[in-house]
Amino acid sequence: MAEKQTSYAGNGSYPTSYYAASRNIIRNPVRLEGRIETDICIVGAGYSGLSTAIHLAEKGYKVTVVEGAQVGWGASGRNGGQIVNGLNAGLSTIERRYGEDAARFIGGLVQEGGRIIRRLVERHQIDCDLKPGNIYAAYTGAHMKELEAKQALWRKYGMDDHQLLDREALRRFVVSDAYCGGMLDTTGGHMHPLNLVLGEARAFESLGGVIYEMSPVTRVEHEAARPVVHTKGGEVSARIVVLCGNAYLGDAVPKLATRVMPVSTQMITTEQLGEERAHSLIPSDMCVEDVRYILDYFRLSADKRMIFGGGTVYGGTDPADVVAKLRPNLEKVFPRLKGVKIDYAWSGNFALSFTRVPQMGRIGSNTYFAHGYSGHGVTGSHLFGRILAEAINGDASRFDAFEKMPWYPFPGGRMLRAQYSTLGSWWYMFKDAVGW
């Protein structure tokens, strides 16, 4: 019998990326060895796990975090670094599926994740190059109609932070002939994602928390009255366990394996462009994403490189050549960057839910989980961490609202779900191509 996949893939060292090369905190990982006991054991030292951990530690709980690789090794340390409000499933989808009350509930909290990030950065003096502003860019008139509808719906549910931009107005923020217009979200923003999560780990430890790294989880006894987390080198007995492995939980908890699917997305980072050249491309220094189904997203780094991401591979496998896949997209948006030197290229997985709505719940009375942010995990994970902590601390009102939302497995099961999802994505890509 083949060995089961544990809670991360690889040897635990950070993948080669711009973020890993420019991280400003170097940790000395401590492995879990032997058996320990704690109030709360959290699996996963990414945004979800550390947001939960910090909020609980602030309430005085004894919290232990177990990480299979290193802090921020997964999506939290590889993503686009964009603070984008909302879920993958828009408010129109939420309203249609679950009704106006659900849309009002979600509309009232989608900006909270960004506020949590800013609070943590300010309170704990996290150095992560945090900057304001997010731009949605439209390729077609149909895309602009989508943005108009989005602005109207957000206003309906109390959010009036979005400004529609025609072609000329958009050029004040991003200079590209590829787009016909867009929308500004002043409450969005961007930062260095790995430095953020490393700063959060340091903040958690300053509150008395403990993190064990390089300790992949092999199984979780989640049905026990006092759950036990087993790793390759030890085990943690806890009053409550919180599972925040997301796309990298592997087969450690089979009960969750069918609820989400790993999806790979790719990123490249150029050489340093210099202040003048960088400013000529994105004079606002805001982050940008287009509104296609398979979208591109990009921003400038603090040292004036272009960080450009896009593409998806269902099932979480990596393309053979990331640069070959993304360079044409980069040069389409910015022809002036044709032939620019690419210094870094990497991939990473996020966890996709079938409904495109993140999931939160319990398996067993004392084991909680949160996952499935579906590409919107920077803000969603910080929010869900707070909501998990609220539930554990006695206020489960917001947790219960999410737990009650129905979820569905991917068609085709684990064997065929990637193929079915790829087929479905082709339809949306066709619609984008013809401007529907």
CSV table of C-alpha atoms in Angstrom, one decimal:
chain,number,residue,atom,x,y,z
A,1,MET,CA,0.0,0.0,0.0
A,2,ALA,CA,1.3,3.4,-0.9
A,3,GLU,CA,2.2,5.8,1.9
A,4,LYS,CA,-0.6,8.3,2.5
A,5,GLN,CA,0.0,11.9,1.7
A,6,THR,CA,0.7,13.9,4.8
A,7,SER,CA,-0.1,17.6,5.5
A,8,TYR,CA,2.4,19.1,3.1
A,9,ALA,CA,4.3,18.2,-0.1
A,10,GLY,CA,8.0,18.6,-0.4
A,11,ASN,CA,10.9,18.8,2.1
A,12,GLY,CA,9.6,21.7,4.1
A,13,SER,CA,12.0,24.4,2.7
A,14,TYR,CA,10.4,27.4,1.1
A,15,PRO,CA,10.0,27.1,-2.7
A,16,THR,CA,12.2,29.5,-4.7
A,17,SER,CA,10.2,32.7,-5.1
A,18,TYR,CA,10.7,36.5,-4.8
A,19,TYR,CA,8.9,36.4,-1.4
A,20,ALA,CA,11.2,33.7,0.0
A,21,ALA,CA,14.3,35.6,-1.3
A,22,SER,CA,13.1,38.9,0.2
A,23,ARG,CA,11.7,37.7,3.6
A,24,ASN,CA,12.7,39.9,6.5
A,25,ILE,CA,12.4,37.3,9.3
A,26,ILE,CA,14.4,34.1,9.4
A,27,ARG,CA,13.0,31.6,11.8
A,28,ASN,CA,14.7,28.6,13.5
A,29,PRO,CA,12.1,25.9,13.2
A,30,VAL,CA,11.4,23.7,16.2
A,31,ARG,CA,10.0,20.2,15.5
A,32,LEU,CA,7.4,18.5,17.7
A,33,GLU,CA,8.8,15.6,19.5
A,34,GLY,CA,7.0,13.5,22.0
A,35,ARG,CA,3.5,14.1,23.5
A,36,ILE,CA,2.3,17.5,24.7
A,37,GLU,CA,-1.1,18.9,26.0
A,38,THR,CA,-2.6,22.2,25.3
A,39,ASP,CA,-6.0,24.1,25.3
A,40,ILE,CA,-6.1,24.6,21.5
A,41,CYS,CA,-4.1,22.9,18.8
A,42,ILE,CA,-4.2,24.5,15.4
A,43,VAL,CA,-3.0,22.6,12.3
A,44,GLY,CA,-1.4,25.0,9.8
A,45,ALA,CA,0.7,28.1,10.3
A,46,GLY,CA,-0.7,30.1,7.5
A,47,TYR,CA,-3.2,33.0,7.6
A,48,SER,CA,-6.2,31.0,8.8
A,49,GLY,CA,-4.2,29.2,11.5
A,50,LEU,CA,-2.4,32.3,12.8
A,51,SER,CA,-5.4,34.6,12.7
A,52,THR,CA,-7.3,32.0,14.8
A,53,ALA,CA,-4.3,31.6,17.1
A,54,ILE,CA,-3.7,35.3,17.7
A,55,HIS,CA,-7.4,36.0,18.4
A,56,LEU,CA,-7.5,33.1,20.9
A,57,ALA,CA,-4.1,34.0,22.5
A,58,GLU,CA,-5.4,37.5,23.0
A,59,LYS,CA,-8.2,36.0,25.1
A,60,GLY,CA,-5.8,34.1,27.2
A,61,TYR,CA,-6.0,30.6,25.8
A,62,LYS,CA,-2.9,28.3,25.7
A,63,VAL,CA,-2.6,27.7,21.9
A,64,THR,CA,-0.2,25.4,20.0
A,65,VAL,CA,0.2,25.6,16.2
A,66,VAL,CA,1.5,22.6,14.3
A,67,GLU,CA,2.9,23.2,10.8
A,68,GLY,CA,4.0,20.5,8.3
A,69,ALA,CA,6.7,22.7,6.7
A,70,GLN,CA,7.5,26.3,7.7
A,71,VAL,CA,5.4,29.3,8.6
A,72,GLY,CA,3.7,30.5,5.5
A,73,TRP,CA,5.0,27.7,3.3
A,74,GLY,CA,1.7,27.2,1.5
A,75,ALA,CA,-0.6,29.7,-0.1
A,76,SER,CA,-0.1,32.3,2.6
A,77,GLY,CA,3.5,32.8,1.5
A,78,ARG,CA,3.1,32.4,-2.2
A,79,ASN,CA,0.0,34.4,-3.2
A,80,GLY,CA,-0.4,37.7,-5.1
A,81,GLY,CA,-0.3,39.7,-1.9
A,82,GLN,CA,-3.6,41.4,-2.8
A,83,ILE,CA,-6.2,42.5,-0.3
A,84,VAL,CA,-9.3,41.9,-2.4
A,85,ASN,CA,-12.7,42.3,-0.6
A,86,GLY,CA,-15.4,39.7,-1.1
A,87,LEU,CA,-15.6,36.0,-1.8
A,88,ASN,CA,-15.0,34.1,-5.1
A,89,ALA,CA,-18.8,33.8,-5.3
A,90,GLY,CA,-20.1,37.3,-5.6
A,91,LEU,CA,-22.9,38.9,-3.7
A,92,SER,CA,-25.2,38.3,-6.7
A,93,THR,CA,-24.5,34.6,-6.5
A,94,ILE,CA,-25.0,34.6,-2.7
A,95,GLU,CA,-28.3,36.5,-3.1
A,96,ARG,CA,-29.6,34.1,-5.7
A,97,ARG,CA,-28.6,30.9,-3.9
A,98,TYR,CA,-29.2,31.8,-0.3
A,99,GLY,CA,-31.4,34.9,-0.3
A,100,GLU,CA,-31.1,38.5,0.7
A,101,ASP,CA,-30.5,37.8,4.4
A,102,ALA,CA,-27.4,35.7,3.6
A,103,ALA,CA,-26.2,38.4,1.1
A,104,ARG,CA,-26.7,41.1,3.7
A,105,PHE,CA,-24.8,39.0,6.3
A,106,ILE,CA,-21.9,38.4,4.0
A,107,GLY,CA,-21.9,41.9,2.6
A,108,GLY,CA,-21.5,43.2,6.1
A,109,LEU,CA,-18.3,41.3,6.8
A,110,VAL,CA,-16.4,41.0,3.5
A,111,GLN,CA,-14.3,44.1,4.3
A,112,GLU,CA,-13.5,42.9,7.8
A,113,GLY,CA,-10.6,40.7,6.7
A,114,GLY,CA,-8.7,43.7,5.4
A,115,ARG,CA,-9.4,45.6,8.6
A,116,ILE,CA,-8.0,42.7,10.6
A,117,ILE,CA,-4.8,42.7,8.5
A,118,ARG,CA,-4.4,46.4,9.0
A,119,ARG,CA,-5.0,46.1,12.8
A,120,LEU,CA,-2.4,43.3,13.1
A,121,VAL,CA,0.2,45.2,11.1
A,122,GLU,CA,-0.3,48.4,13.2
A,123,ARG,CA,-0.6,46.7,16.6
A,124,HIS,CA,2.4,44.4,16.1
A,125,GLN,CA,4.5,46.6,13.8
A,126,ILE,CA,4.7,44.1,11.0
A,127,ASP,CA,7.0,45.2,8.2
A,128,CYS,CA,5.2,43.9,5.1
A,129,ASP,CA,5.1,46.9,2.7
A,130,LEU,CA,1.3,47.4,3.2
A,131,LYS,CA,-0.2,49.8,0.6
A,132,PRO,CA,-3.8,50.9,-0.1
A,133,GLY,CA,-6.0,50.4,-3.2
A,134,ASN,CA,-7.2,47.7,-5.5
A,135,ILE,CA,-8.3,48.0,-9.2
A,136,TYR,CA,-10.6,45.7,-11.1
A,137,ALA,CA,-9.8,46.0,-14.8
A,138,ALA,CA,-12.3,45.3,-17.6
A,139,TYR,CA,-11.3,44.0,-21.1
A,140,THR,CA,-14.8,44.3,-22.6
A,141,GLY,CA,-18.1,46.2,-22.4
A,142,ALA,CA,-19.6,43.0,-20.9
A,143,HIS,CA,-17.0,43.2,-18.1
A,144,MET,CA,-17.9,46.8,-17.4
A,145,LYS,CA,-21.5,45.9,-17.1
A,146,GLU,CA,-20.5,43.2,-14.6
A,147,LEU,CA,-18.6,45.9,-12.6
A,148,GLU,CA,-21.6,48.3,-12.7
A,149,ALA,CA,-23.8,45.5,-11.4
A,150,LYS,CA,-21.3,44.7,-8.7
A,151,GLN,CA,-21.0,48.3,-7.6
A,152,ALA,CA,-24.8,48.6,-7.4
A,153,LEU,CA,-25.1,45.4,-5.3
A,154,TRP,CA,-22.4,46.4,-2.9
A,155,ARG,CA,-24.2,49.8,-2.4
A,156,LYS,CA,-27.4,47.9,-1.7
A,157,TYR,CA,-25.7,46.1,1.1
A,158,GLY,CA,-24.1,49.2,2.6
A,159,MET,CA,-20.7,49.5,0.9
A,160,ASP,CA,-20.0,52.6,-1.1
A,161,ASP,CA,-16.2,52.4,-1.6
A,162,HIS,CA,-16.2,51.6,-5.3
A,163,GLN,CA,-15.7,54.1,-8.1
A,164,LEU,CA,-16.3,53.1,-11.7
A,165,LEU,CA,-13.6,54.2,-14.2
A,166,ASP,CA,-13.8,54.7,-17.9
A,167,ARG,CA,-10.8,54.0,-20.1
A,168,GLU,CA,-9.1,57.4,-19.5
A,169,ALA,CA,-9.8,57.5,-15.8
A,170,LEU,CA,-8.3,54.0,-15.5
A,171,ARG,CA,-5.0,55.2,-16.9
A,172,ARG,CA,-4.5,57.3,-13.8
A,173,PHE,CA,-4.1,54.0,-12.0
A,174,VAL,CA,-2.7,51.5,-14.5
A,175,VAL,CA,-1.4,52.4,-18.0
A,176,SER,CA,-2.4,49.7,-20.4
A,177,ASP,CA,-4.3,49.8,-23.7
A,178,ALA,CA,-5.6,46.3,-22.9
A,179,TYR,CA,-8.5,47.6,-20.8
A,180,CYS,CA,-11.6,49.6,-21.6
A,181,GLY,CA,-12.3,50.6,-18.0
A,182,GLY,CA,-12.4,49.3,-14.5
A,183,MET,CA,-13.4,50.0,-10.9
A,184,LEU,CA,-11.5,51.3,-7.9
A,185,ASP,CA,-11.9,49.8,-4.4
A,186,THR,CA,-10.3,52.2,-2.0
A,187,THR,CA,-10.5,49.6,0.9
A,188,GLY,CA,-8.4,47.1,-1.0
A,189,GLY,CA,-4.6,47.0,-1.0
A,190,HIS,CA,-1.5,44.9,-1.2
A,191,MET,CA,1.5,43.7,0.8
A,192,HIS,CA,4.4,41.2,1.0
A,193,PRO,CA,2.4,38.1,1.9
A,194,LEU,CA,5.3,36.0,3.4
A,195,ASN,CA,6.5,38.9,5.5
A,196,LEU,CA,2.9,39.4,6.7
A,197,VAL,CA,2.5,35.8,7.8
A,198,LEU,CA,6.0,35.7,9.4
A,199,GLY,CA,5.2,38.9,11.3
A,200,GLU,CA,1.9,37.3,12.5
A,201,ALA,CA,3.8,34.2,13.7
A,202,ARG,CA,6.1,36.5,15.7
A,203,ALA,CA,3.1,38.4,17.1
A,204,PHE,CA,1.5,35.1,18.2
A,205,GLU,CA,4.6,34.0,19.9
A,206,SER,CA,4.9,37.3,21.7
A,207,LEU,CA,1.4,36.5,23.2
A,208,GLY,CA,2.8,33.2,24.6
A,209,GLY,CA,1.9,31.0,21.7
A,210,VAL,CA,4.0,28.0,20.5
A,211,ILE,CA,4.6,27.0,16.9
A,212,TYR,CA,6.1,23.6,15.9
A,213,GLU,CA,7.3,23.5,12.3
A,214,MET,CA,8.6,20.7,10.1
A,215,SER,CA,6.0,18.5,11.8
A,216,PRO,CA,3.7,17.1,9.1
A,217,VAL,CA,0.4,15.8,10.5
A,218,THR,CA,-0.3,12.2,9.7
A,219,ARG,CA,-3.8,11.8,11.3
A,220,VAL,CA,-6.2,13.5,13.6
A,221,GLU,CA,-8.3,11.6,16.2
A,222,HIS,CA,-11.2,14.1,15.7
A,223,GLU,CA,-14.0,12.0,17.1
A,224,ALA,CA,-12.5,11.7,20.6
A,225,ALA,CA,-13.8,13.9,23.4
A,226,ARG,CA,-10.2,15.2,23.7
A,227,PRO,CA,-8.9,15.2,20.1
A,228,VAL,CA,-5.3,14.2,19.3
A,229,VAL,CA,-3.2,15.5,16.5
A,230,HIS,CA,-0.5,13.0,15.4
A,231,THR,CA,2.7,14.1,13.6
A,232,LYS,CA,5.7,12.2,12.3
A,233,GLY,CA,7.6,13.0,15.5
A,234,GLY,CA,5.0,13.4,18.2
A,235,GLU,CA,1.4,14.1,19.2
A,236,VAL,CA,-0.7,16.9,20.7
A,237,SER,CA,-3.7,16.3,23.0
A,238,ALA,CA,-6.0,19.3,23.1
A,239,ARG,CA,-9.4,20.3,24.4
A,240,ILE,CA,-10.1,21.7,20.9
A,241,VAL,CA,-8.4,21.2,17.5
A,242,VAL,CA,-8.7,23.6,14.6
A,243,LEU,CA,-7.8,22.4,11.1
A,244,CYS,CA,-6.4,25.1,8.9
A,245,GLY,CA,-4.4,23.1,6.4
A,246,ASN,CA,-6.6,24.2,3.5
A,247,ALA,CA,-5.0,23.0,0.2
A,248,TYR,CA,-2.2,21.3,2.0
A,249,LEU,CA,-4.0,19.2,4.5
A,250,GLY,CA,-3.5,16.2,2.3
A,251,ASP,CA,-5.0,12.9,3.5
A,252,ALA,CA,-4.5,13.7,7.2
A,253,VAL,CA,-8.3,14.1,7.6
A,254,PRO,CA,-10.1,12.0,5.0
A,255,LYS,CA,-13.4,13.4,6.0
A,256,LEU,CA,-12.5,16.8,4.5
A,257,ALA,CA,-10.6,15.5,1.4
A,258,THR,CA,-13.7,15.6,-0.9
A,259,ARG,CA,-14.9,19.0,0.2
A,260,VAL,CA,-12.2,21.1,-1.6
A,261,MET,CA,-9.9,20.6,-4.5
A,262,PRO,CA,-6.3,22.0,-4.8
A,263,VAL,CA,-5.9,24.4,-7.7
A,264,SER,CA,-2.5,25.6,-8.8
A,265,THR,CA,-1.9,29.2,-9.8
A,266,GLN,CA,1.4,30.7,-11.1
A,267,MET,CA,3.4,33.8,-10.5
A,268,ILE,CA,6.5,35.5,-12.0
A,269,THR,CA,8.5,38.5,-10.8
A,270,THR,CA,10.6,40.7,-13.2
A,271,GLU,CA,13.9,42.2,-12.6
A,272,GLN,CA,13.9,45.6,-10.8
A,273,LEU,CA,12.4,48.1,-13.2
A,274,GLY,CA,13.5,51.3,-11.5
A,275,GLU,CA,11.2,54.0,-10.1
A,276,GLU,CA,10.4,55.9,-13.3
A,277,ARG,CA,9.7,52.8,-15.4
A,278,ALA,CA,7.6,51.2,-12.7
A,279,HIS,CA,5.6,54.4,-12.1
A,280,SER,CA,4.9,54.7,-15.9
A,281,LEU,CA,3.1,51.3,-15.7
A,282,ILE,CA,1.2,51.6,-12.4
A,283,PRO,CA,1.3,55.2,-11.3
A,284,SER,CA,-1.1,54.6,-8.4
A,285,ASP,CA,1.1,51.7,-7.0
A,286,MET,CA,-2.2,49.8,-6.4
A,287,CYS,CA,-2.8,46.2,-7.1
A,288,VAL,CA,-4.7,45.2,-10.2
A,289,GLU,CA,-6.8,42.2,-11.2
A,290,ASP,CA,-8.9,41.7,-14.3
A,291,VAL,CA,-12.5,40.3,-14.2
A,292,ARG,CA,-12.2,37.3,-16.5
A,293,TYR,CA,-13.0,33.9,-15.2
A,294,ILE,CA,-9.3,32.8,-15.5
A,295,LEU,CA,-7.9,36.1,-14.5
A,296,ASP,CA,-4.5,37.9,-14.3
A,297,TYR,CA,-3.4,39.8,-11.2
A,298,PHE,CA,-0.4,42.0,-10.7
A,299,ARG,CA,1.2,44.8,-8.7
A,300,LEU,CA,4.6,46.4,-8.0
A,301,SER,CA,6.9,45.2,-5.3
A,302,ALA,CA,8.5,47.6,-2.8
A,303,ASP,CA,11.7,47.4,-4.9
A,304,LYS,CA,9.8,48.1,-8.1
A,305,ARG,CA,9.5,44.8,-9.7
A,306,MET,CA,6.4,43.7,-11.5
A,307,ILE,CA,4.8,40.7,-9.7
A,308,PHE,CA,2.4,39.1,-12.2
A,309,GLY,CA,0.2,36.1,-11.6
A,310,GLY,CA,-2.5,34.1,-13.3
A,311,GLY,CA,-3.6,30.8,-14.8
A,312,THR,CA,-5.1,27.8,-13.0
A,313,VAL,CA,-4.4,24.1,-13.1
A,314,TYR,CA,-7.2,22.1,-11.5
A,315,GLY,CA,-5.9,19.3,-9.3
A,316,GLY,CA,-2.9,21.3,-8.1
A,317,THR,CA,-0.2,20.2,-10.5
A,318,ASP,CA,2.5,22.6,-11.7
A,319,PRO,CA,2.9,23.6,-15.4
A,320,ALA,CA,6.2,22.6,-17.0
A,321,ASP,CA,7.3,26.2,-17.6
A,322,VAL,CA,5.7,28.9,-15.6
A,323,VAL,CA,7.5,31.7,-17.4
A,324,ALA,CA,6.3,30.4,-20.8
A,325,LYS,CA,2.8,30.3,-19.5
A,326,LEU,CA,2.7,33.8,-18.0
A,327,ARG,CA,5.0,35.9,-20.1
A,328,PRO,CA,2.5,36.3,-23.0
A,329,ASN,CA,-0.1,37.6,-20.6
A,330,LEU,CA,2.3,40.1,-19.0
A,331,GLU,CA,3.4,41.4,-22.4
A,332,LYS,CA,-0.2,41.7,-23.6
A,333,VAL,CA,-1.0,43.9,-20.7
A,334,PHE,CA,2.3,45.8,-20.8
A,335,PRO,CA,3.9,45.6,-24.3
A,336,ARG,CA,6.7,47.8,-23.0
A,337,LEU,CA,7.8,44.9,-20.8
A,338,LYS,CA,8.4,42.6,-23.9
A,339,GLY,CA,11.5,40.6,-23.3
A,340,VAL,CA,12.0,41.8,-19.7
A,341,LYS,CA,14.1,39.6,-17.5
A,342,ILE,CA,12.2,37.3,-15.2
A,343,ASP,CA,14.1,36.8,-11.9
A,344,TYR,CA,11.6,34.5,-10.2
A,345,ALA,CA,8.8,32.0,-11.1
A,346,TRP,CA,6.8,29.7,-8.9
A,347,SER,CA,3.5,28.0,-8.4
A,348,GLY,CA,1.2,27.4,-5.4
A,349,ASN,CA,-2.1,25.8,-4.6
A,350,PHE,CA,-5.3,27.3,-3.2
A,351,ALA,CA,-8.3,25.2,-2.1
A,352,LEU,CA,-11.4,25.5,-4.3
A,353,SER,CA,-14.8,24.7,-3.1
A,354,PHE,CA,-17.5,23.6,-5.6
A,355,THR,CA,-19.8,26.5,-4.5
A,356,ARG,CA,-16.9,29.0,-4.5
A,357,VAL,CA,-17.9,29.9,-1.0
A,358,PRO,CA,-15.5,29.1,1.9
A,359,GLN,CA,-16.5,26.4,4.3
A,360,MET,CA,-16.5,26.4,8.1
A,361,GLY,CA,-17.7,23.7,10.4
A,362,ARG,CA,-17.0,20.9,12.9
A,363,ILE,CA,-16.1,17.2,12.5
A,364,GLY,CA,-16.6,15.9,15.9
A,365,SER,CA,-17.8,18.1,18.8
A,366,ASN,CA,-14.3,19.5,19.5
A,367,THR,CA,-12.7,19.7,16.1
A,368,TYR,CA,-13.3,22.8,13.9
A,369,PHE,CA,-12.2,23.5,10.3
A,370,ALA,CA,-12.1,26.3,7.8
A,371,HIS,CA,-11.0,26.0,4.2
A,372,GLY,CA,-12.0,26.6,0.5
A,373,TYR,CA,-11.4,30.3,0.1
A,374,SER,CA,-11.3,29.7,-3.6
A,375,GLY,CA,-8.6,32.2,-4.5
A,376,HIS,CA,-9.8,34.9,-2.1
A,377,GLY,CA,-7.9,33.7,0.9
A,378,VAL,CA,-5.9,36.7,2.0
A,379,THR,CA,-8.9,38.5,3.5
A,380,GLY,CA,-11.1,35.5,3.9
A,381,SER,CA,-8.7,33.5,6.0
A,382,HIS,CA,-8.1,36.4,8.5
A,383,LEU,CA,-11.9,36.8,8.8
A,384,PHE,CA,-12.5,33.1,9.3
A,385,GLY,CA,-9.7,33.0,11.9
A,386,ARG,CA,-11.6,35.6,13.9
A,387,ILE,CA,-14.9,33.8,13.5
A,388,LEU,CA,-13.4,30.5,14.6
A,389,ALA,CA,-12.0,32.2,17.7
A,390,GLU,CA,-15.3,33.7,18.5
A,391,ALA,CA,-17.0,30.3,18.3
A,392,ILE,CA,-14.4,28.7,20.6
A,393,ASN,CA,-14.7,31.6,23.0
A,394,GLY,CA,-18.5,31.2,23.3
A,395,ASP,CA,-20.1,33.3,20.5
A,396,ALA,CA,-20.9,31.0,17.7
A,397,SER,CA,-23.4,33.2,15.9
A,398,ARG,CA,-21.3,34.0,12.8
A,399,PHE,CA,-19.8,30.5,12.8
A,400,ASP,CA,-23.2,28.9,12.8
A,401,ALA,CA,-24.3,31.1,9.9
A,402,PHE,CA,-21.5,29.8,7.7
A,403,GLU,CA,-21.7,26.2,9.0
A,404,LYS,CA,-25.4,26.1,7.9
A,405,MET,CA,-24.6,27.0,4.3
A,406,PRO,CA,-24.8,23.9,2.1
A,407,TRP,CA,-21.8,22.4,0.4
A,408,TYR,CA,-21.5,20.0,-2.4
A,409,PRO,CA,-18.8,17.6,-3.5
A,410,PHE,CA,-17.1,18.1,-6.9
A,411,PRO,CA,-18.7,16.0,-9.7
A,412,GLY,CA,-16.5,13.0,-10.6
A,413,GLY,CA,-15.1,12.5,-7.1
A,414,ARG,CA,-11.3,12.8,-6.5
A,415,MET,CA,-10.5,10.8,-9.6
A,416,LEU,CA,-12.3,13.0,-12.2
A,417,ARG,CA,-13.1,16.3,-10.4
A,418,ALA,CA,-10.1,18.1,-12.0
A,419,GLN,CA,-11.2,17.0,-15.5
A,420,TYR,CA,-14.8,18.1,-15.0
A,421,SER,CA,-13.7,21.4,-13.6
A,422,THR,CA,-11.4,22.0,-16.5
A,423,LEU,CA,-14.2,21.4,-19.0
A,424,GLY,CA,-16.4,23.8,-17.1
A,425,SER,CA,-13.7,26.5,-17.1
A,426,TRP,CA,-13.4,26.2,-20.9
A,427,TRP,CA,-17.0,27.5,-21.3
A,428,TYR,CA,-16.2,30.6,-19.2
A,429,MET,CA,-13.0,31.2,-21.0
A,430,PHE,CA,-14.9,31.0,-24.3
A,431,LYS,CA,-17.4,33.6,-23.0
A,432,ASP,CA,-14.5,35.9,-22.0
A,433,ALA,CA,-12.9,35.5,-25.4
A,434,VAL,CA,-16.1,36.4,-27.4
A,435,GLY,CA,-17.1,39.2,-25.0
A,436,TRP,CA,-20.3,37.7,-23.6
